[in-house]
GROMACS .gro file of C-alpha atoms in nm:
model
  260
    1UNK     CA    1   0.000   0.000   0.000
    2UNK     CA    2   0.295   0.222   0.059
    3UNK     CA    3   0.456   0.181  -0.263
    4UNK     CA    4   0.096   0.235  -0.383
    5UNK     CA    5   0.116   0.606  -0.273
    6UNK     CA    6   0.475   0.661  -0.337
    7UNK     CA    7   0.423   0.618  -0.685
    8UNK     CA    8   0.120   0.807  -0.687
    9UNK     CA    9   0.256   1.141  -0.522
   10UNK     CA   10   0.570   1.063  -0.769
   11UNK     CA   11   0.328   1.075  -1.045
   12UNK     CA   12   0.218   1.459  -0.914
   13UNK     CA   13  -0.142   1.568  -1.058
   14UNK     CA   14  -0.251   1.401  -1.328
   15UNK     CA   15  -0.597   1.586  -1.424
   16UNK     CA   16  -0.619   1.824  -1.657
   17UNK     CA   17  -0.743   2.203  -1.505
   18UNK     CA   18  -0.988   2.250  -1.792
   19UNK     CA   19  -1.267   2.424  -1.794
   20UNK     CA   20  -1.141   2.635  -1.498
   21UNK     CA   21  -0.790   2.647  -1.726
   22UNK     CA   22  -0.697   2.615  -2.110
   23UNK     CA   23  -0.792   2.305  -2.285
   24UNK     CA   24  -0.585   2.044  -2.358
   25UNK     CA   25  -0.329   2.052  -2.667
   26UNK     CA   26  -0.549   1.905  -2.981
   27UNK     CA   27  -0.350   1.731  -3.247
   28UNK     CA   28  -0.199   1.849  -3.506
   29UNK     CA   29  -0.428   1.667  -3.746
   30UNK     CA   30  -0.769   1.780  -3.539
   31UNK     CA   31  -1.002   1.881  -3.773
   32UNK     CA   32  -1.296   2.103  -3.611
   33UNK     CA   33  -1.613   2.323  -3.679
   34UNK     CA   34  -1.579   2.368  -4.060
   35UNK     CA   35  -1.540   2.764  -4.194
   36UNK     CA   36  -1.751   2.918  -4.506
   37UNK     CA   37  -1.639   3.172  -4.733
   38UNK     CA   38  -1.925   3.148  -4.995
   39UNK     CA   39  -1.747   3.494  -5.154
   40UNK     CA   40  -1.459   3.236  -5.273
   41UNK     CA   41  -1.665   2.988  -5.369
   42UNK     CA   42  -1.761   2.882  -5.778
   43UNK     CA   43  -2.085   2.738  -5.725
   44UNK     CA   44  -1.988   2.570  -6.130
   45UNK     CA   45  -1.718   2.425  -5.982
   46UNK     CA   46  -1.917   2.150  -5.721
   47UNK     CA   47  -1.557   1.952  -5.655
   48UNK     CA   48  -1.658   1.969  -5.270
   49UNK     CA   49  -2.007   1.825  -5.338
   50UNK     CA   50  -1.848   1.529  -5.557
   51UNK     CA   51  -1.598   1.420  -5.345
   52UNK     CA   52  -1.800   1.403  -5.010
   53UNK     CA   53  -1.853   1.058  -4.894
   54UNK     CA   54  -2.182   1.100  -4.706
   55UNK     CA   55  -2.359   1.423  -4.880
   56UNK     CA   56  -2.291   1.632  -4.616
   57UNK     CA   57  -2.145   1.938  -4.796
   58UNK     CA   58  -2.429   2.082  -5.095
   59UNK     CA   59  -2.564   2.442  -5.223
   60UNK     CA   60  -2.876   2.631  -5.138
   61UNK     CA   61  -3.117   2.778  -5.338
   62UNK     CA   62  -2.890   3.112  -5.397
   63UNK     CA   63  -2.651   2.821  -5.611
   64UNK     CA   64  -2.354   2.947  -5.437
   65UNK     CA   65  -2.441   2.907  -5.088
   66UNK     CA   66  -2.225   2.623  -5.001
   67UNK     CA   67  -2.322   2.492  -4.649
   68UNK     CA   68  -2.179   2.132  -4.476
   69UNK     CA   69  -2.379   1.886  -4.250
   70UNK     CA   70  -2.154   1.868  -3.914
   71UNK     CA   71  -2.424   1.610  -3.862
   72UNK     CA   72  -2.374   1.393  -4.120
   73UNK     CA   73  -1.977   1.515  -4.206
   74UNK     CA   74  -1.705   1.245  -4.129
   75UNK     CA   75  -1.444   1.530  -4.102
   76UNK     CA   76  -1.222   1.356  -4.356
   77UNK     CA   77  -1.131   1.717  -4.502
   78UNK     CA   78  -1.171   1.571  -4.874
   79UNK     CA   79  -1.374   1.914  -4.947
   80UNK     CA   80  -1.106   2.088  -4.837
   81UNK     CA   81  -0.847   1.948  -5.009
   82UNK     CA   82  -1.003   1.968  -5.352
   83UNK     CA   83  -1.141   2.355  -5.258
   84UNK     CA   84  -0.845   2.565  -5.473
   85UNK     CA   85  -1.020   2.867  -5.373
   86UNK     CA   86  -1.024   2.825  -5.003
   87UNK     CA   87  -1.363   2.842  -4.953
   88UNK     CA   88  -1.400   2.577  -4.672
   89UNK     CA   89  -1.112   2.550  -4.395
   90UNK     CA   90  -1.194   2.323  -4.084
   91UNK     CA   91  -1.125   2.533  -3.835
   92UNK     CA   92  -0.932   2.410  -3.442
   93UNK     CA   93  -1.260   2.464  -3.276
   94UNK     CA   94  -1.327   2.155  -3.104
   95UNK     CA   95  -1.690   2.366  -2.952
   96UNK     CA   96  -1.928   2.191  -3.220
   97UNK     CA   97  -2.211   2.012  -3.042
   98UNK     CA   98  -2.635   2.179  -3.120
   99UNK     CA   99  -2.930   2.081  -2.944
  100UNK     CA  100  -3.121   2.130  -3.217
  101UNK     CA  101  -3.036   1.919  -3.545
  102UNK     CA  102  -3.076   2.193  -3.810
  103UNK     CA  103  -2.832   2.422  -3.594
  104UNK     CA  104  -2.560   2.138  -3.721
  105UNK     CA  105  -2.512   2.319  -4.032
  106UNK     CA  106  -2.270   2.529  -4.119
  107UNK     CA  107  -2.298   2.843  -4.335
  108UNK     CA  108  -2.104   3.119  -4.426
  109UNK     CA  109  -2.044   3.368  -4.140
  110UNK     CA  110  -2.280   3.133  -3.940
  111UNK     CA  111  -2.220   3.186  -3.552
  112UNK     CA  112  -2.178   2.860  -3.368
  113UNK     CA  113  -2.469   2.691  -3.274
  114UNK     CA  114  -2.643   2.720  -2.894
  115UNK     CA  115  -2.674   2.402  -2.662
  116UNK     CA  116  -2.972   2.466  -2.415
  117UNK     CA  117  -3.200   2.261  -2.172
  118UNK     CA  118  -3.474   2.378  -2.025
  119UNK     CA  119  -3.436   2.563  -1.676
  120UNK     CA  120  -3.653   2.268  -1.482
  121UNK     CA  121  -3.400   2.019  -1.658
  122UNK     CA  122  -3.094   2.188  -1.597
  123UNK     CA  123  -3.248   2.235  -1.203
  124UNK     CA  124  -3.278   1.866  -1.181
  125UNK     CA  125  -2.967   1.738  -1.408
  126UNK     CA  126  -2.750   2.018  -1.318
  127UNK     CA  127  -2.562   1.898  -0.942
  128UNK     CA  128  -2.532   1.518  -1.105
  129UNK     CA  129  -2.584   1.353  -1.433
  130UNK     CA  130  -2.622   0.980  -1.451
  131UNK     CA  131  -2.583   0.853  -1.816
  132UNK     CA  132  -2.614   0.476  -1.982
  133UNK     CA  133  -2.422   0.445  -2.275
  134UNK     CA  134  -2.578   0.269  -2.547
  135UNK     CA  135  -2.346   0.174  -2.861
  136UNK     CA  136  -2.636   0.089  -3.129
  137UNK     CA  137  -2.388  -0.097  -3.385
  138UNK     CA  138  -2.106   0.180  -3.369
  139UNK     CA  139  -1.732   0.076  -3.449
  140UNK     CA  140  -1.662   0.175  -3.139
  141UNK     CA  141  -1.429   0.510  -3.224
  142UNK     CA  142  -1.684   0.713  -3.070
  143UNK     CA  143  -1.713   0.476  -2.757
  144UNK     CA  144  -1.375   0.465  -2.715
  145UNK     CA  145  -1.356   0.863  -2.724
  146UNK     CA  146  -1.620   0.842  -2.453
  147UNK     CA  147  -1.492   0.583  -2.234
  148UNK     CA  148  -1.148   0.828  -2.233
  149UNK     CA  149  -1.339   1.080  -2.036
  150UNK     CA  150  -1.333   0.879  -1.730
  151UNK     CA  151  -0.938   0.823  -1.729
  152UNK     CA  152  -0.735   1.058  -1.473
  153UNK     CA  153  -0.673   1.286  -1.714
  154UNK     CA  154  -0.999   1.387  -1.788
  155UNK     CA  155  -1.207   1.255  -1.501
  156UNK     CA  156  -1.565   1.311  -1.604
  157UNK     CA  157  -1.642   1.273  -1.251
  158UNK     CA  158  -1.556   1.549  -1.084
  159UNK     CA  159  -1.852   1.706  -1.224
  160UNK     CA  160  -2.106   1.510  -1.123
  161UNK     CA  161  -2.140   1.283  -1.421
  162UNK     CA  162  -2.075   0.968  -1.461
  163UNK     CA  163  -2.202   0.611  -1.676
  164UNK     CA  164  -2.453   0.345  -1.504
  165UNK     CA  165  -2.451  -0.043  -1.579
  166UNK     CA  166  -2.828   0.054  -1.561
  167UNK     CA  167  -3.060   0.250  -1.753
  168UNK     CA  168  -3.302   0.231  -1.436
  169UNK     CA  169  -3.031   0.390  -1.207
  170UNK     CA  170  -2.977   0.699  -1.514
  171UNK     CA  171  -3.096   1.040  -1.559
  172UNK     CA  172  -3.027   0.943  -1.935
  173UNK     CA  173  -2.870   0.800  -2.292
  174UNK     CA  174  -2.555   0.846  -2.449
  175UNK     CA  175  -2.572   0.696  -2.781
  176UNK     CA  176  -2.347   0.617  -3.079
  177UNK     CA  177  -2.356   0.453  -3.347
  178UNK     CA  178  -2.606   0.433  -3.670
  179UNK     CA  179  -2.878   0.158  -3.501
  180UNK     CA  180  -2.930  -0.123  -3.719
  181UNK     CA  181  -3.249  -0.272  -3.737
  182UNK     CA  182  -3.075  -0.558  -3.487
  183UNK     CA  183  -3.026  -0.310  -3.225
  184UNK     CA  184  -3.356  -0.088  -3.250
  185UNK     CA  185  -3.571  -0.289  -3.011
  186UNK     CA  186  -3.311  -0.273  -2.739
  187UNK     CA  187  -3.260   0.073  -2.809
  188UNK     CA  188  -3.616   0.147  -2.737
  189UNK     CA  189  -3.638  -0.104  -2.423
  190UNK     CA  190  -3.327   0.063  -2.234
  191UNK     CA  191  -3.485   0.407  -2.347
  192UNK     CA  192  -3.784   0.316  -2.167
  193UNK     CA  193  -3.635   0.176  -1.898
  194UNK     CA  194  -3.526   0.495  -1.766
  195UNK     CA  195  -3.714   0.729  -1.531
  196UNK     CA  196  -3.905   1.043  -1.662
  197UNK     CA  197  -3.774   1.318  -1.735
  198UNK     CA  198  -3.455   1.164  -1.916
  199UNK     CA  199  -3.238   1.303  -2.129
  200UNK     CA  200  -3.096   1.152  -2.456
  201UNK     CA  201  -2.777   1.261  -2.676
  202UNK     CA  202  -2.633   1.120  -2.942
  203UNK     CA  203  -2.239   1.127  -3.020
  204UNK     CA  204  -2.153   1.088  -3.358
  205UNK     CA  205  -2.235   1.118  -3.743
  206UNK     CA  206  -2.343   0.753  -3.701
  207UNK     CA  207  -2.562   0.833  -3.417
  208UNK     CA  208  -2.692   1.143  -3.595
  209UNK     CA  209  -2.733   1.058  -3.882
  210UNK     CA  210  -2.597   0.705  -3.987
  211UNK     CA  211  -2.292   0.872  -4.118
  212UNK     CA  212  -2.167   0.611  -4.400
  213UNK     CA  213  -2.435   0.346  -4.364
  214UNK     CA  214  -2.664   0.632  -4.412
  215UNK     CA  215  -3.022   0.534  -4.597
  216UNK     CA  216  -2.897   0.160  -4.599
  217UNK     CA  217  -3.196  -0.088  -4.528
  218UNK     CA  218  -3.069  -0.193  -4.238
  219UNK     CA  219  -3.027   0.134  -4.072
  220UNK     CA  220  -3.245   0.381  -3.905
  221UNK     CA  221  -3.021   0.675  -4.003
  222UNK     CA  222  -2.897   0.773  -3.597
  223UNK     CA  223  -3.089   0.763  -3.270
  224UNK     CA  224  -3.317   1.090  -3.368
  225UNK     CA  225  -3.567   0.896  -3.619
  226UNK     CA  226  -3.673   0.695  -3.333
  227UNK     CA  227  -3.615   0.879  -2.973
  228UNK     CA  228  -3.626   1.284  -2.885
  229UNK     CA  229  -3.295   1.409  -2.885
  230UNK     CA  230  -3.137   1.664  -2.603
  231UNK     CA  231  -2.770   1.689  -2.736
  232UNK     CA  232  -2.595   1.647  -3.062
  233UNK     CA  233  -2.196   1.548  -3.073
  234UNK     CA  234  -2.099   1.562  -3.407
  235UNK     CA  235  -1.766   1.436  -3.508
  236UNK     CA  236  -1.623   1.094  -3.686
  237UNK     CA  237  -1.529   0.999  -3.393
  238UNK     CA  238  -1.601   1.337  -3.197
  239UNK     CA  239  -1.286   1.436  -2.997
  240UNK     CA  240  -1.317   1.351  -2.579
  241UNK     CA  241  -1.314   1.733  -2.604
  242UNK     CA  242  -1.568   1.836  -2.829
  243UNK     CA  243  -1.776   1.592  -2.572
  244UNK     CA  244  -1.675   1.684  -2.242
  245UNK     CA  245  -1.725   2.008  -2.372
  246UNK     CA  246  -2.129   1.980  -2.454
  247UNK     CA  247  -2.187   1.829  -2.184
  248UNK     CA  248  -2.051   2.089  -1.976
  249UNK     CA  249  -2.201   2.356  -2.145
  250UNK     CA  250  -2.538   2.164  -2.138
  251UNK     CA  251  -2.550   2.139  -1.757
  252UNK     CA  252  -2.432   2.560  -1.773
  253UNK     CA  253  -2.064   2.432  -1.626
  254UNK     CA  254  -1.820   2.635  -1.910
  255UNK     CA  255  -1.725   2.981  -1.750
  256UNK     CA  256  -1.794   3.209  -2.016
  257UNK     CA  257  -1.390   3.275  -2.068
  258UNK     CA  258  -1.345   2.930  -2.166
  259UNK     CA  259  -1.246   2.876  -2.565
  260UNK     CA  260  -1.048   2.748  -2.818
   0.00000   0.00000   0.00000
């Protein structure tokens, strides 16, 4: 037991200070909230539209309007790379996450979307936050990112929220992955399972929209076609970041200094 403790005041503190400090160093290949310029952009031209994998990046009715799907995006910067003009840039902001699924897409000069919950839900949710984490046929990227957040580094924790082996001892879902029509019934049952009012947010393009088994037969396109959705996490697989970081703001725990 002594060695135990040795080692561990050796080891010095281990958790990172954010939100009350700077966030953690992203790396170099992080690819965040997507930027517009639709003043660079040759709506002949289309490149971006061609080469993205899930549809996620398309015109509006102006025809040069060019706007991208964070929601259904994999972040695989193939737009980017074919833009010459420099029209879309994927910015280091890791703050991406809506509570409302249209708010997921990004325009030019759009301001970055709002994640709210109602002040009797935020009252009840907001001292503790007990989640069960559902993975509904994901790859497990995204539950992998999410499982990070309770390491000593990030300790989820220490803000009063933590993941249940129940869904009849949680406040609510996490949920990734696209759910297959093997998984939808067992979706629904641990949804139900949990005590009103309950929360539900989805992490992931799979999640939110199927990402690249999108519209295939055997996929309900995400969690929102079948449950009410709080909180959406895009990302392919969202950084632990870009999570911890909605769920934060959606219990009102970022000071307002906090950024990227």
């Amino acid at each position: 037991m002594f060695d135990v403790l040795l080692a561990r005041w050796k080891q010095g503190h281990r958790t990172m200070r954010y939100p009350a400090g700077p966030p953690p160093e992203l790396p170099e290949r992080f690819a965040g909230r997507p930027t517009i310029e639709a003043s660079r952009c040759t709506p002949e031209c289309g490149r971006c539209v061609e080469v993205c994998p899930t549809g996620a990046v398309g015109f509006g009715s102006a025809g040069h309007d060019v706007r991208i799907d964070t929601g259904r995006c994999l972040f695989c910067r193939a737009c980017e790379a074919v833009c010459d003009a420099g029209a879309i840039v994927f910015s280091r902001d890791y703050r991406m996450a809506a509570s409302r699924r249209e708010d997921l897409v990004v325009r030019d000069a759009a301001e970055r979307a709002a994640v709210e919950l109602g002040e009797e839900s935020r009252r009840l949710f907001g001292r503790s936050l007990r989640l069960r984490q559902v993975s509904a046929g994901g790859c497990n990227a995204c539950e992998a990112d999410t499982n990070v957040l309770g390491t000593p580094a990030w300790d989820l924790g220490r803000f009063g929220i933590q993941f249940v082996a129940s869904p009849r001892h949680a406040d609510g879902l996490l949920i990734t992955g696209p759910v297959p029509e093997n998984m939808r019934h067992a979706l629904q049952a641990t949804y139900d399972a949990v005590g009103r009012p309950k929360l539900v947010i989805v992490v992931g393009a799979c999640a939110i929209s199927g990402g690249p088994y999108a519209d295939h037969p055997e996929v309900h396109n995400g969690a929102a076609t079948l449950l009410p959705v709080d909180l959406f996490v895009p990302g392919c697989p969202p950084h632990p970041l870009t999570i911890l970081h909605a769920l934060l703001e959606l219990l009102r725990k970022i000071p307002e200094s906090t950024g990227p």
